[in-house]
Amino acid sequence: DGGITQSPKYLFRKEGQNVTLSCEQNLNHDAMYWYRQDPGQGLRLIYYSQIVNDFQKGDIAEGYSVSREKKESFPLTVTSAQKNPTAFYLCASEDRVGDTQYFGPGTRLTVL
Amino acid sequence: GQSLEQPSEVTAVEGAIVQINCTYQTSGFYGLSWYQQHDGGAPTFLSYNGLDGLEETGRFSSFLSRSDSYGYLLLQELQMKDSASYFCAVGGNTGRRALTFGSGTRLQVQP
């Protein structure tokens, strides 16, 4: 089955630690995205990548980093520089036809 | 930049029809999308309008008027399972294809 997977589903981090969230897709999509969602809020764009080995900052990139070494993978690192990282993180990939984005199940990050 | 406005909450009864409006401000527009998100879940794509007019997909329809920077999602024959948050999203800011999402409309369907 084609789709997007994210791991882990729940992640707990101590203050000062970096953590990496995994996102993998087998839909053969070129574009991939990372969003952050806070309770009762919409999705805010962190980083996006339109093609392998290239990525761009979104609206709230500070304290985050990404890489895109493979078409299938777009990991997100939440660094210690991110002051308020507790949130629901969603990864998506895009089908260019109709601008449809397909989302993974998300990772809920909690900073202790 | 881009911004979208949609109502924060809507309540309706089973079997009814509900309309969720979305107005947007954007530089460089190429489409309005709608996504559904159940509590704790991931957003799922519902509909996309690239041109003015109505798009129908089963019980759901979406409308776009580019001249008014306005669109809506119409849900018919409401079911309890339609209780969720609904987000409108626009793409097309100059040099960037990524979507900008509205803050979402929480729909509560009552028996």
Short mmCIF file of C-alpha atoms in Angstrom, two decimals:
data_model
loop_
_atom_site.label_atom_id
_atom_site.label_comp_id
_atom_site.label_asym_id
_atom_site.label_seq_id
_atom_site.Cartn_x
_atom_site.Cartn_y
_atom_site.Cartn_z
CA ASP A 1 0.00 0.00 0.00
CA GLY A 2 1.24 3.48 -0.83
CA GLY A 3 1.32 6.12 1.80
CA ILE A 4 3.23 8.24 4.26
CA THR A 5 4.57 6.97 7.54
CA GLN A 6 5.80 8.95 10.51
CA SER A 7 7.58 7.72 13.54
CA PRO A 8 7.41 7.72 16.42
CA LYS A 9 3.75 8.40 17.13
CA TYR A 10 4.55 9.87 20.54
CA LEU A 11 7.87 11.39 21.56
CA PHE A 12 9.01 12.81 24.84
CA ARG A 13 12.02 15.05 25.04
CA LYS A 14 13.91 16.68 27.83
CA GLU A 15 14.72 20.33 27.51
CA GLY A 16 18.02 20.89 25.75
CA GLN A 17 17.85 17.75 23.65
CA ASN A 18 17.64 17.50 19.90
CA VAL A 19 15.16 14.99 18.47
CA THR A 20 14.57 13.76 14.94
CA LEU A 21 11.14 12.92 13.57
CA SER A 22 10.97 10.47 10.71
CA CYS A 23 8.84 10.86 7.57
CA GLU A 24 8.86 8.33 4.73
CA GLN A 25 6.66 8.13 1.63
CA ASN A 26 6.37 5.60 -1.15
CA LEU A 27 4.02 7.62 -3.32
CA ASN A 28 6.83 8.77 -5.61
CA HIS A 29 5.99 12.39 -4.81
CA ASP A 30 8.63 15.01 -5.42
CA ALA A 31 7.39 17.53 -2.87
CA MET A 32 7.32 17.00 0.89
CA TYR A 33 6.31 19.26 3.76
CA TRP A 34 6.51 19.59 7.52
CA TYR A 35 3.79 21.33 9.50
CA ARG A 36 3.29 22.09 13.15
CA GLN A 37 -0.15 22.12 14.74
CA ASP A 38 -0.90 23.50 18.19
CA PRO A 39 -4.14 22.64 20.00
CA GLY A 40 -7.18 24.19 18.33
CA GLN A 41 -5.04 25.81 15.67
CA GLY A 42 -4.36 25.40 11.99
CA LEU A 43 -1.26 24.01 10.37
CA ARG A 44 1.84 26.13 10.14
CA LEU A 45 4.56 25.39 7.62
CA ILE A 46 8.01 24.63 9.01
CA TYR A 47 10.01 23.47 5.99
CA TYR A 48 9.30 22.13 2.56
CA SER A 49 11.20 20.40 -0.21
CA GLN A 50 10.19 20.44 -3.85
CA ILE A 51 12.94 18.09 -4.98
CA VAL A 52 15.73 15.92 -3.62
CA ASN A 53 18.71 17.82 -2.15
CA ASP A 54 16.75 21.04 -1.96
CA PHE A 55 14.55 22.50 0.76
CA GLN A 56 13.15 25.86 1.79
CA LYS A 57 12.19 27.50 5.04
CA GLY A 58 8.54 27.90 5.79
CA ASP A 59 6.87 30.37 8.14
CA ILE A 60 8.25 29.02 11.42
CA ALA A 61 11.63 27.43 10.59
CA GLU A 62 13.59 28.78 13.54
CA GLY A 63 14.78 25.98 15.81
CA TYR A 64 14.19 23.27 13.20
CA SER A 65 16.34 21.62 10.54
CA VAL A 66 15.67 19.16 7.73
CA SER A 67 17.44 17.12 5.08
CA ARG A 68 16.28 15.62 1.79
CA GLU A 69 18.92 13.13 0.68
CA LYS A 70 16.39 10.69 -0.74
CA LYS A 71 13.11 11.22 -2.53
CA GLU A 72 11.31 8.99 -0.04
CA SER A 73 12.58 10.57 3.16
CA PHE A 74 12.30 14.01 4.77
CA PRO A 75 13.36 13.89 8.44
CA LEU A 76 12.80 16.86 10.73
CA THR A 77 15.12 17.68 13.63
CA VAL A 78 13.74 19.72 16.47
CA THR A 79 16.73 21.40 18.04
CA SER A 80 17.23 22.80 21.52
CA ALA A 81 16.93 26.24 19.96
CA GLN A 82 13.19 25.70 19.49
CA LYS A 83 11.78 27.38 22.58
CA ASN A 84 8.33 25.80 22.62
CA PRO A 85 8.47 22.52 20.72
CA THR A 86 5.52 20.74 22.32
CA ALA A 87 3.08 20.24 19.43
CA PHE A 88 1.65 17.84 16.88
CA TYR A 89 3.95 17.49 13.87
CA LEU A 90 2.58 16.49 10.51
CA CYS A 91 4.47 15.46 7.40
CA ALA A 92 2.88 15.60 3.95
CA SER A 93 3.75 14.87 0.36
CA GLU A 94 2.12 16.39 -2.67
CA ASP A 95 0.51 15.07 -5.78
CA ARG A 96 0.93 17.85 -8.31
CA VAL A 97 -2.40 17.04 -9.93
CA GLY A 98 -4.98 19.07 -8.03
CA ASP A 99 -2.48 20.17 -5.44
CA THR A 100 -3.47 17.37 -3.14
CA GLN A 101 -1.36 16.88 -0.07
CA TYR A 102 -1.30 13.50 1.63
CA PHE A 103 -0.54 13.54 5.31
CA GLY A 104 1.16 11.07 7.57
CA PRO A 105 -0.42 10.12 10.92
CA GLY A 106 1.65 12.67 12.81
CA THR A 107 4.06 12.70 15.74
CA ARG A 108 3.00 14.20 19.04
CA LEU A 109 6.06 15.72 20.70
CA THR A 110 6.06 16.63 24.37
CA VAL A 111 8.90 18.41 26.10
CA LEU A 112 9.28 17.46 29.74
CA GLY B 1 1.91 37.01 2.68
CA GLN B 2 -1.24 34.97 2.72
CA SER B 3 -4.10 34.87 5.22
CA LEU B 4 -7.38 33.00 5.41
CA GLU B 5 -10.49 33.60 7.48
CA GLN B 6 -13.02 30.93 8.38
CA PRO B 7 -15.51 30.59 11.25
CA SER B 8 -14.13 28.88 14.32
CA GLU B 9 -17.17 26.71 15.05
CA VAL B 10 -20.36 25.53 13.39
CA THR B 11 -23.09 23.33 14.85
CA ALA B 12 -25.74 21.46 12.85
CA VAL B 13 -28.04 18.46 13.19
CA GLU B 14 -27.92 15.14 11.40
CA GLY B 15 -29.40 15.26 7.93
CA ALA B 16 -28.99 19.00 7.61
CA ILE B 17 -26.85 21.04 5.21
CA VAL B 18 -24.01 23.23 6.43
CA GLN B 19 -21.83 25.74 4.62
CA ILE B 20 -18.34 26.69 5.81
CA ASN B 21 -17.04 29.91 4.32
CA CYS B 22 -13.47 30.88 3.65
CA THR B 23 -12.11 34.24 2.56
CA TYR B 24 -8.49 34.69 1.67
CA GLN B 25 -5.87 37.28 0.90
CA THR B 26 -2.96 36.14 -1.16
CA SER B 27 -0.40 37.28 -3.68
CA GLY B 28 -0.34 34.83 -6.55
CA PHE B 29 -3.21 32.39 -6.29
CA TYR B 30 -3.59 29.01 -7.89
CA GLY B 31 -6.24 27.16 -5.97
CA LEU B 32 -8.34 26.66 -2.86
CA SER B 33 -8.31 23.29 -1.12
CA TRP B 34 -10.33 21.81 1.72
CA TYR B 35 -9.16 19.28 4.28
CA GLN B 36 -10.94 17.38 7.03
CA GLN B 37 -9.31 16.48 10.33
CA HIS B 38 -10.84 14.33 13.05
CA ASP B 39 -9.61 14.81 16.60
CA GLY B 40 -6.14 13.35 17.01
CA GLY B 41 -5.92 12.42 13.35
CA ALA B 42 -4.21 13.67 10.25
CA PRO B 43 -5.86 15.99 7.73
CA THR B 44 -7.35 14.31 4.69
CA PHE B 45 -7.99 15.97 1.36
CA LEU B 46 -11.61 16.71 0.49
CA SER B 47 -11.73 19.03 -2.49
CA TYR B 48 -9.82 21.42 -4.71
CA ASN B 49 -10.97 24.40 -6.78
CA GLY B 50 -8.55 25.83 -9.31
CA LEU B 51 -11.20 27.68 -11.28
CA ASP B 52 -14.38 29.53 -10.38
CA GLY B 53 -17.44 27.44 -9.81
CA LEU B 54 -18.69 24.42 -7.99
CA GLU B 55 -16.96 21.08 -7.57
CA GLU B 56 -19.07 18.18 -6.30
CA THR B 57 -17.83 15.01 -4.68
CA GLY B 58 -20.61 12.95 -3.19
CA ARG B 59 -22.13 14.72 -0.20
CA PHE B 60 -19.46 17.41 -0.28
CA SER B 61 -19.25 20.35 -2.67
CA SER B 62 -16.83 23.23 -2.82
CA PHE B 63 -17.20 26.60 -4.47
CA LEU B 64 -14.70 29.25 -5.50
CA SER B 65 -15.03 32.85 -6.63
CA ARG B 66 -11.60 34.23 -7.42
CA SER B 67 -12.90 37.73 -8.02
CA ASP B 68 -14.31 37.78 -4.46
CA SER B 69 -11.38 35.85 -2.92
CA TYR B 70 -14.02 33.60 -1.42
CA GLY B 71 -14.89 29.98 -1.27
CA TYR B 72 -17.06 27.62 0.70
CA LEU B 73 -17.43 23.97 1.54
CA LEU B 74 -20.96 22.59 1.51
CA LEU B 75 -21.75 19.42 3.40
CA GLN B 76 -25.11 17.79 2.73
CA GLU B 77 -27.00 15.04 4.53
CA LEU B 78 -24.84 15.52 7.59
CA GLN B 79 -23.80 12.44 9.51
CA MET B 80 -22.37 12.15 12.99
CA LYS B 81 -19.05 11.07 11.47
CA ASP B 82 -18.77 14.47 9.79
CA SER B 83 -17.99 16.00 13.19
CA ALA B 84 -14.44 17.21 12.62
CA SER B 85 -12.39 20.27 11.86
CA TYR B 86 -12.38 21.60 8.32
CA PHE B 87 -9.51 23.66 6.93
CA CYS B 88 -9.35 25.75 3.82
CA ALA B 89 -5.93 26.22 2.27
CA VAL B 90 -4.48 28.27 -0.54
CA GLY B 91 -1.36 27.81 -2.56
CA GLY B 92 0.56 29.95 -4.93
CA ASN B 93 2.41 32.67 -3.13
CA THR B 94 5.08 33.99 -5.42
CA GLY B 95 7.96 31.53 -5.60
CA ARG B 96 6.37 29.11 -3.19
CA ARG B 97 3.95 26.30 -3.90
CA ALA B 98 3.40 25.30 -0.30
CA LEU B 99 -0.11 25.61 1.08
CA THR B 100 -1.16 28.13 3.69
CA PHE B 101 -3.93 26.81 5.93
CA GLY B 102 -6.73 28.62 7.68
CA SER B 103 -7.17 28.12 11.42
CA GLY B 104 -10.00 25.65 10.86
CA THR B 105 -13.72 25.37 11.49
CA ARG B 106 -14.85 22.88 14.07
CA LEU B 107 -18.11 21.25 12.97
CA GLN B 108 -20.23 19.55 15.56
CA VAL B 109 -23.07 17.41 14.27
CA GLN B 110 -25.82 16.77 16.79
CA PRO B 111 -28.42 14.00 16.70
#
